[in-house]
Amino acid sequence: MWFWTFASLGLAGVLDLAAGALLVRLLSQYFVHPLAWWHYVIGAFLGASPDIDLFLGFFEKNPNGHHEYLTHRPSVGIPLAIVLGWFFGGEFWAVAAGIGVFWHYLRDTKGFLGLYDNRLAWFWPFSRRYWGVQNLRVVSETLEELLSKEKGYESLHAAFLTPTRRSITEFALTVIFAGYEIADVFGLHFGIVAACLFWFGAIGLWMAYGFCSPRR
């Protein structure tokens, strides 16, 4: 069902959005750069920006293969983000864009937080293998090997529309990051309310998916 697909895609991106905004906040303190509320929005976009290729993957019915696009090639994405950041906003935004995109690639790497099955072609175009860490060892796979383990959007549904170690950990980090940012801009009470609303929404989706899931 299309609703569950969009819901799982949204939940998969919330940590990147929250982390991107937090990185901008922390960098603003280092650079002594004043922030307006919409700067947090830009930071959130930077953290999630490589996943713009999900739209292409959606229309090509290739949900698990979007890491093969240029937007998920660190050798392309990081320099491009730095150049665009510098062009549009100077030194601060060049650093923010580069770190925001780097965060996304790090999160997409197997072994990050001990959660991920994804891997990334960190050394493309010199290597087409997808790299990660498993049991404290660097491991790699071909794209074909990686895709053979995926089950389309079902993998995404299982990861985020049910209370798994991955979803709980990511949502907890999202609440911490976003709660801090909202409290910083609007006040502590707003941060607490936003955190509670997020958990109520996530738990509600878990319950609804468990009830309506076609597998049951």
Tab-separated table of N, CA and C in Angstrom, residues 80-203:
chain	number	residue	atom	x	y	z
A	80	LEU	N	30.801	18.459	-4.174
A	80	LEU	CA	29.729	19.270	-4.751
A	80	LEU	C	29.012	20.074	-3.676
A	81	ALA	N	28.751	19.460	-2.535
A	81	ALA	CA	28.086	20.161	-1.444
A	81	ALA	C	28.933	21.323	-0.939
A	82	ILE	N	30.250	21.106	-0.818
A	82	ILE	CA	31.138	22.166	-0.337
A	82	ILE	C	31.167	23.337	-1.316
A	83	VAL	N	31.275	23.032	-2.594
A	83	VAL	CA	31.330	24.095	-3.611
A	83	VAL	C	30.028	24.894	-3.630
A	84	LEU	N	28.891	24.197	-3.622
A	84	LEU	CA	27.613	24.899	-3.637
A	84	LEU	C	27.402	25.701	-2.359
A	85	GLY	N	27.804	25.127	-1.220
A	85	GLY	CA	27.685	25.856	0.031
A	85	GLY	C	28.504	27.127	0.037
A	86	TRP	N	29.729	27.025	-0.487
A	86	TRP	CA	30.601	28.204	-0.557
A	86	TRP	C	30.026	29.254	-1.503
A	87	PHE	N	29.514	28.808	-2.627
A	87	PHE	CA	28.983	29.737	-3.633
A	87	PHE	C	27.784	30.501	-3.091
A	88	PHE	N	26.889	29.801	-2.391
A	88	PHE	CA	25.654	30.438	-1.946
A	88	PHE	C	25.756	31.069	-0.553
A	89	GLY	N	26.726	30.615	0.276
A	89	GLY	CA	26.732	31.136	1.639
A	89	GLY	C	28.082	31.372	2.262
A	90	GLY	N	29.175	31.139	1.526
A	90	GLY	CA	30.492	31.396	2.083
A	90	GLY	C	31.027	30.244	2.915
A	91	GLU	N	32.014	30.543	3.745
A	91	GLU	CA	32.753	29.508	4.475
A	91	GLU	C	31.848	28.687	5.393
A	92	PHE	N	30.985	29.356	6.154
A	92	PHE	CA	30.145	28.627	7.107
A	92	PHE	C	29.299	27.579	6.415
A	93	TRP	N	28.640	27.954	5.341
A	93	TRP	CA	27.742	27.015	4.672
A	93	TRP	C	28.498	25.985	3.849
A	94	ALA	N	29.719	26.306	3.434
A	94	ALA	CA	30.542	25.295	2.774
A	94	ALA	C	30.871	24.165	3.744
A	95	VAL	N	31.273	24.528	4.971
A	95	VAL	CA	31.575	23.518	5.982
A	95	VAL	C	30.311	22.779	6.393
A	96	ALA	N	29.214	23.510	6.598
A	96	ALA	CA	27.952	22.884	7.008
A	96	ALA	C	27.455	21.903	5.961
A	97	ALA	N	27.544	22.287	4.697
A	97	ALA	CA	27.077	21.401	3.621
A	97	ALA	C	27.945	20.155	3.535
A	98	GLY	N	29.258	20.336	3.612
A	98	GLY	CA	30.151	19.186	3.525
A	98	GLY	C	29.947	18.213	4.669
A	99	ILE	N	29.828	18.723	5.894
A	99	ILE	CA	29.644	17.847	7.048
A	99	ILE	C	28.259	17.224	7.042
A	100	GLY	N	27.243	17.994	6.633
A	100	GLY	CA	25.889	17.452	6.580
A	100	GLY	C	25.775	16.278	5.625
A	101	VAL	N	26.373	16.408	4.447
A	101	VAL	CA	26.342	15.320	3.464
A	101	VAL	C	27.200	14.153	3.935
A	102	PHE	N	28.365	14.476	4.532
A	102	PHE	CA	29.215	13.409	5.067
A	102	PHE	C	28.462	12.609	6.126
A	103	TRP	N	27.721	13.283	7.008
A	103	TRP	CA	26.916	12.575	8.015
A	103	TRP	C	25.998	11.561	7.347
A	104	HIS	N	25.328	11.995	6.281
A	104	HIS	CA	24.378	11.102	5.613
A	104	HIS	C	25.080	9.864	5.084
A	105	TYR	N	26.234	10.046	4.480
A	105	TYR	CA	26.972	8.897	3.949
A	105	TYR	C	27.440	7.989	5.084
A	106	LEU	N	27.877	8.583	6.181
A	106	LEU	CA	28.304	7.783	7.325
A	106	LEU	C	27.128	6.960	7.857
A	107	ARG	N	25.968	7.566	7.946
A	107	ARG	CA	24.779	6.867	8.431
A	107	ARG	C	24.374	5.735	7.493
A	108	ASP	N	24.638	5.895	6.220
A	108	ASP	CA	24.282	4.876	5.240
A	108	ASP	C	25.309	3.752	5.143
A	109	THR	N	26.334	3.793	5.988
A	109	THR	CA	27.387	2.787	5.936
A	109	THR	C	27.111	1.677	6.943
A	110	LYS	N	27.234	0.461	6.504
A	110	LYS	CA	27.017	-0.688	7.394
A	110	LYS	C	27.936	-0.603	8.598
A	111	GLY	N	27.357	-0.859	9.764
A	111	GLY	CA	28.128	-0.831	10.984
A	111	GLY	C	27.988	0.454	11.767
A	112	PHE	N	27.484	1.528	11.159
A	112	PHE	CA	27.302	2.776	11.870
A	112	PHE	C	26.218	2.598	12.928
A	113	LEU	N	26.568	2.878	14.168
A	113	LEU	CA	25.691	2.648	15.327
A	113	LEU	C	25.341	1.171	15.496
A	114	GLY	N	26.022	0.321	14.754
A	114	GLY	CA	25.749	-1.103	14.840
A	114	GLY	C	24.404	-1.500	14.283
A	115	LEU	N	23.839	-0.689	13.365
A	115	LEU	CA	22.450	-0.889	12.962
A	115	LEU	C	22.257	-1.299	11.510
A	116	TYR	N	23.166	-0.944	10.623
A	116	TYR	CA	22.818	-0.923	9.215
A	116	TYR	C	23.259	-2.128	8.416
A	117	ASP	N	22.394	-2.505	7.488
A	117	ASP	CA	22.742	-3.511	6.500
A	117	ASP	C	23.216	-2.851	5.208
A	118	ASN	N	22.992	-1.547	5.071
A	118	ASN	CA	23.413	-0.836	3.874
A	118	ASN	C	24.928	-0.715	3.824
A	119	ARG	N	25.409	-0.501	2.625
A	119	ARG	CA	26.826	-0.187	2.445
A	119	ARG	C	26.926	0.894	1.389
A	120	LEU	N	28.100	1.489	1.288
A	120	LEU	CA	28.263	2.617	0.391
A	120	LEU	C	29.532	2.427	-0.434
A	121	ALA	N	29.487	2.876	-1.672
A	121	ALA	CA	30.655	2.781	-2.562
A	121	ALA	C	31.598	3.956	-2.266
A	122	TRP	N	32.262	3.885	-1.125
A	122	TRP	CA	33.097	4.989	-0.663
A	122	TRP	C	34.232	5.315	-1.630
A	123	PHE	N	34.744	4.316	-2.343
A	123	PHE	CA	35.942	4.530	-3.155
A	123	PHE	C	35.641	4.603	-4.652
A	124	TRP	N	34.355	4.738	-5.000
A	124	TRP	CA	34.000	4.937	-6.412
A	124	TRP	C	34.614	6.259	-6.879
A	125	PRO	N	35.167	6.356	-8.087
A	125	PRO	CA	35.115	5.406	-9.213
A	125	PRO	C	36.275	4.409	-9.238
A	126	PHE	N	37.126	4.404	-8.203
A	126	PHE	CA	38.267	3.494	-8.194
A	126	PHE	C	37.852	2.079	-7.813
A	127	SER	N	36.749	1.963	-7.100
A	127	SER	CA	36.211	0.650	-6.750
A	127	SER	C	34.690	0.717	-6.808
A	128	ARG	N	34.083	-0.296	-7.374
A	128	ARG	CA	32.624	-0.353	-7.455
A	128	ARG	C	32.021	-1.192	-6.327
A	129	ARG	N	32.844	-1.599	-5.389
A	129	ARG	CA	32.350	-2.388	-4.277
A	129	ARG	C	31.756	-1.473	-3.198
A	130	TYR	N	30.804	-2.053	-2.458
A	130	TYR	CA	30.101	-1.317	-1.409
A	130	TYR	C	30.660	-1.746	-0.054
A	131	TRP	N	31.085	-0.742	0.745
A	131	TRP	CA	31.906	-1.015	1.917
A	131	TRP	C	31.149	-0.772	3.221
A	132	GLY	N	31.576	-1.466	4.267
A	132	GLY	CA	31.002	-1.289	5.587
A	132	GLY	C	31.878	-1.962	6.617
A	133	VAL	N	31.381	-2.044	7.847
A	133	VAL	CA	32.109	-2.674	8.946
A	133	VAL	C	31.196	-3.698	9.602
A	134	GLN	N	31.726	-4.875	9.833
A	134	GLN	CA	30.971	-5.939	10.479
A	134	GLN	C	31.900	-6.700	11.419
A	135	ASN	N	31.505	-6.827	12.688
A	135	ASN	CA	32.338	-7.511	13.688
A	135	ASN	C	33.755	-6.945	13.714
A	136	LEU	N	33.825	-5.612	13.665
A	136	LEU	CA	35.100	-4.883	13.739
A	136	LEU	C	35.999	-5.163	12.540
A	137	ARG	N	35.444	-5.671	11.457
A	137	ARG	CA	36.212	-5.917	10.231
A	137	ARG	C	35.597	-5.132	9.086
A	138	VAL	N	36.458	-4.615	8.220
A	138	VAL	CA	35.984	-3.947	7.016
A	138	VAL	C	35.528	-5.004	6.018
A	139	VAL	N	34.310	-4.858	5.517
A	139	VAL	CA	33.748	-5.821	4.578
A	139	VAL	C	33.240	-5.074	3.354
A	140	SER	N	33.076	-5.805	2.266
A	140	SER	CA	32.582	-5.182	1.040
A	140	SER	C	31.765	-6.189	0.248
A	141	GLU	N	30.898	-5.665	-0.598
A	141	GLU	CA	30.057	-6.484	-1.461
A	141	GLU	C	29.904	-5.799	-2.802
A	142	THR	N	29.535	-6.584	-3.799
A	142	THR	CA	29.145	-6.004	-5.078
A	142	THR	C	27.698	-5.533	-4.962
A	143	LEU	N	27.269	-4.713	-5.901
A	143	LEU	CA	25.887	-4.243	-5.904
A	143	LEU	C	24.921	-5.407	-6.017
A	144	GLU	N	25.262	-6.397	-6.831
A	144	GLU	CA	24.390	-7.552	-7.011
A	144	GLU	C	24.218	-8.322	-5.706
A	145	GLU	N	25.308	-8.499	-4.970
A	145	GLU	CA	25.229	-9.195	-3.687
A	145	GLU	C	24.382	-8.413	-2.692
A	146	LEU	N	24.519	-7.114	-2.714
A	146	LEU	CA	23.762	-6.268	-1.793
A	146	LEU	C	22.274	-6.323	-2.090
A	147	LEU	N	21.915	-6.204	-3.347
A	147	LEU	CA	20.503	-6.179	-3.733
A	147	LEU	C	19.839	-7.537	-3.561
A	148	SER	N	20.617	-8.602	-3.619
A	148	SER	CA	20.026	-9.933	-3.495
A	148	SER	C	19.453	-10.166	-2.100
A	149	LYS	N	19.879	-9.367	-1.122
A	149	LYS	CA	19.392	-9.529	0.242
A	149	LYS	C	18.172	-8.674	0.534
A	150	GLU	N	17.845	-7.743	-0.372
A	150	GLU	CA	16.757	-6.826	-0.131
A	150	GLU	C	15.454	-7.365	-0.702
A	151	LYS	N	14.354	-6.870	-0.143
A	151	LYS	CA	13.026	-7.294	-0.590
A	151	LYS	C	12.150	-6.091	-0.911
A	152	GLY	N	12.715	-5.148	-1.667
A	152	GLY	CA	11.956	-3.976	-2.058
A	152	GLY	C	11.520	-3.169	-0.850
A	153	TYR	N	10.322	-2.600	-0.933
A	153	TYR	CA	9.838	-1.761	0.154
A	153	TYR	C	9.480	-2.565	1.397
A	154	GLU	N	9.359	-3.875	1.270
A	154	GLU	CA	9.074	-4.686	2.449
A	154	GLU	C	10.188	-4.553	3.489
A	155	SER	N	11.425	-4.441	3.033
A	155	SER	CA	12.539	-4.274	3.970
A	155	SER	C	12.417	-2.957	4.718
A	156	LEU	N	11.998	-1.917	4.005
A	156	LEU	CA	11.831	-0.602	4.615
A	156	LEU	C	10.678	-0.610	5.608
A	157	HIS	N	9.587	-1.266	5.239
A	157	HIS	CA	8.442	-1.365	6.145
A	157	HIS	C	8.844	-2.084	7.432
A	158	ALA	N	9.547	-3.201	7.283
A	158	ALA	CA	9.932	-3.985	8.455
A	158	ALA	C	10.883	-3.215	9.365
A	159	ALA	N	11.724	-2.365	8.777
A	159	ALA	CA	12.721	-1.645	9.554
A	159	ALA	C	12.130	-0.494	10.362
A	160	PHE	N	11.114	0.202	9.797
A	160	PHE	CA	10.655	1.435	10.430
A	160	PHE	C	9.199	1.414	10.884
A	161	LEU	N	8.392	0.512	10.380
A	161	LEU	CA	6.987	0.472	10.768
A	161	LEU	C	6.711	-0.571	11.838
A	162	THR	N	7.770	-1.100	12.404
A	162	THR	CA	7.675	-2.017	13.544
A	162	THR	C	8.722	-1.597	14.578
A	163	PRO	N	8.513	-1.895	15.850
A	163	PRO	CA	9.483	-1.510	16.888
A	163	PRO	C	10.704	-2.419	16.889
A	164	THR	N	11.667	-2.093	16.072
A	164	THR	CA	12.910	-2.844	15.973
A	164	THR	C	14.033	-2.073	16.663
A	165	ARG	N	15.168	-2.730	16.839
A	165	ARG	CA	16.323	-2.042	17.431
A	165	ARG	C	16.709	-0.834	16.583
A	166	ARG	N	16.612	-0.981	15.287
A	166	ARG	CA	16.982	0.121	14.403
A	166	ARG	C	16.020	1.299	14.547
A	167	SER	N	14.712	1.029	14.476
A	167	SER	CA	13.751	2.128	14.542
A	167	SER	C	13.776	2.803	15.906
A	168	ILE	N	13.849	2.031	16.988
A	168	ILE	CA	13.849	2.618	18.325
A	168	ILE	C	15.095	3.485	18.537
A	169	THR	N	16.254	2.985	18.122
A	169	THR	CA	17.492	3.754	18.286
A	169	THR	C	17.447	5.037	17.474
A	170	GLU	N	17.031	4.940	16.214
A	170	GLU	CA	16.993	6.128	15.366
A	170	GLU	C	15.977	7.144	15.866
A	171	PHE	N	14.822	6.676	16.289
A	171	PHE	CA	13.801	7.606	16.764
A	171	PHE	C	14.230	8.264	18.073
A	172	ALA	N	14.919	7.515	18.929
A	172	ALA	CA	15.409	8.101	20.179
A	172	ALA	C	16.422	9.214	19.894
A	173	LEU	N	17.333	8.969	18.953
A	173	LEU	CA	18.294	10.004	18.576
A	173	LEU	C	17.598	11.193	17.935
A	174	THR	N	16.589	10.922	17.108
A	174	THR	CA	15.833	11.998	16.475
A	174	THR	C	15.181	12.888	17.523
A	175	VAL	N	14.561	12.271	18.520
A	175	VAL	CA	13.893	13.031	19.578
A	175	VAL	C	14.903	13.876	20.359
A	176	ILE	N	16.075	13.312	20.644
A	176	ILE	CA	17.100	14.065	21.376
A	176	ILE	C	17.575	15.256	20.549
A	177	PHE	N	17.916	15.000	19.282
A	177	PHE	CA	18.436	16.068	18.427
A	177	PHE	C	17.378	17.143	18.181
A	178	ALA	N	16.206	16.709	17.697
A	178	ALA	CA	15.159	17.665	17.345
A	178	ALA	C	14.606	18.367	18.575
A	179	GLY	N	14.487	17.626	19.685
A	179	GLY	CA	13.998	18.253	20.905
A	179	GLY	C	14.902	19.370	21.375
A	180	TYR	N	16.203	19.135	21.287
A	180	TYR	CA	17.160	20.173	21.665
A	180	TYR	C	17.035	21.396	20.760
A	181	GLU	N	16.917	21.152	19.452
A	181	GLU	CA	16.840	22.273	18.515
A	181	GLU	C	15.560	23.076	18.701
A	182	ILE	N	14.435	22.387	18.873
A	182	ILE	CA	13.164	23.084	19.062
A	182	ILE	C	13.174	23.853	20.375
A	183	ALA	N	13.724	23.242	21.418
A	183	ALA	CA	13.826	23.933	22.704
A	183	ALA	C	14.727	25.160	22.594
A	184	ASP	N	15.782	25.049	21.789
A	184	ASP	CA	16.717	26.147	21.621
A	184	ASP	C	16.064	27.335	20.918
A	185	VAL	N	15.186	27.055	19.967
A	185	VAL	CA	14.567	28.124	19.183
A	185	VAL	C	13.288	28.637	19.841
A	186	PHE	N	12.438	27.717	20.305
A	186	PHE	CA	11.106	28.096	20.766
A	186	PHE	C	10.898	27.972	22.277
A	187	GLY	N	11.818	27.296	22.970
A	187	GLY	CA	11.671	27.133	24.401
A	187	GLY	C	11.568	25.677	24.807
A	188	LEU	N	11.908	25.400	26.057
A	188	LEU	CA	11.972	24.029	26.550
A	188	LEU	C	10.634	23.309	26.439
A	189	HIS	N	9.537	23.992	26.782
A	189	HIS	CA	8.239	23.339	26.765
A	189	HIS	C	7.878	22.847	25.368
A	190	PHE	N	8.182	23.642	24.351
A	190	PHE	CA	7.908	23.230	22.976
A	190	PHE	C	8.749	22.011	22.594
A	191	GLY	N	9.994	21.971	23.064
A	191	GLY	CA	10.840	20.825	22.770
A	191	GLY	C	10.291	19.549	23.374
A	192	ILE	N	9.811	19.635	24.622
A	192	ILE	CA	9.245	18.456	25.280
A	192	ILE	C	7.971	18.004	24.595
A	193	VAL	N	7.101	18.951	24.258
A	193	VAL	CA	5.847	18.609	23.575
A	193	VAL	C	6.130	17.962	22.222
A	194	ALA	N	7.083	18.520	21.469
A	194	ALA	CA	7.416	17.960	20.156
A	194	ALA	C	7.931	16.532	20.286
A	195	ALA	N	8.767	16.278	21.308
A	195	ALA	CA	9.298	14.932	21.525
A	195	ALA	C	8.177	13.949	21.842
A	196	CYS	N	7.253	14.353	22.695
A	196	CYS	CA	6.125	13.475	23.041
A	196	CYS	C	5.241	13.207	21.836
A	197	LEU	N	4.965	14.233	21.055
A	197	LEU	CA	4.117	14.061	19.872
A	197	LEU	C	4.758	13.113	18.865
A	198	PHE	N	6.071	13.219	18.729
A	198	PHE	CA	6.750	12.319	17.791
A	198	PHE	C	6.588	10.873	18.223
A	199	TRP	N	6.825	10.590	19.526
A	199	TRP	CA	6.701	9.213	20.001
A	199	TRP	C	5.263	8.711	19.891
A	200	PHE	N	4.285	9.562	20.186
A	200	PHE	CA	2.892	9.155	20.041
A	200	PHE	C	2.590	8.798	18.589
A	201	GLY	N	3.115	9.638	17.658
A	201	GLY	CA	2.890	9.371	16.236
A	201	GLY	C	3.555	8.087	15.780
A	202	ALA	N	4.803	7.870	16.216
A	202	ALA	CA	5.532	6.665	15.814
A	202	ALA	C	4.854	5.411	16.348
A	203	ILE	N	4.485	5.436	17.629
A	203	ILE	CA	3.819	4.272	18.220
A	203	ILE	C	2.469	4.035	17.564
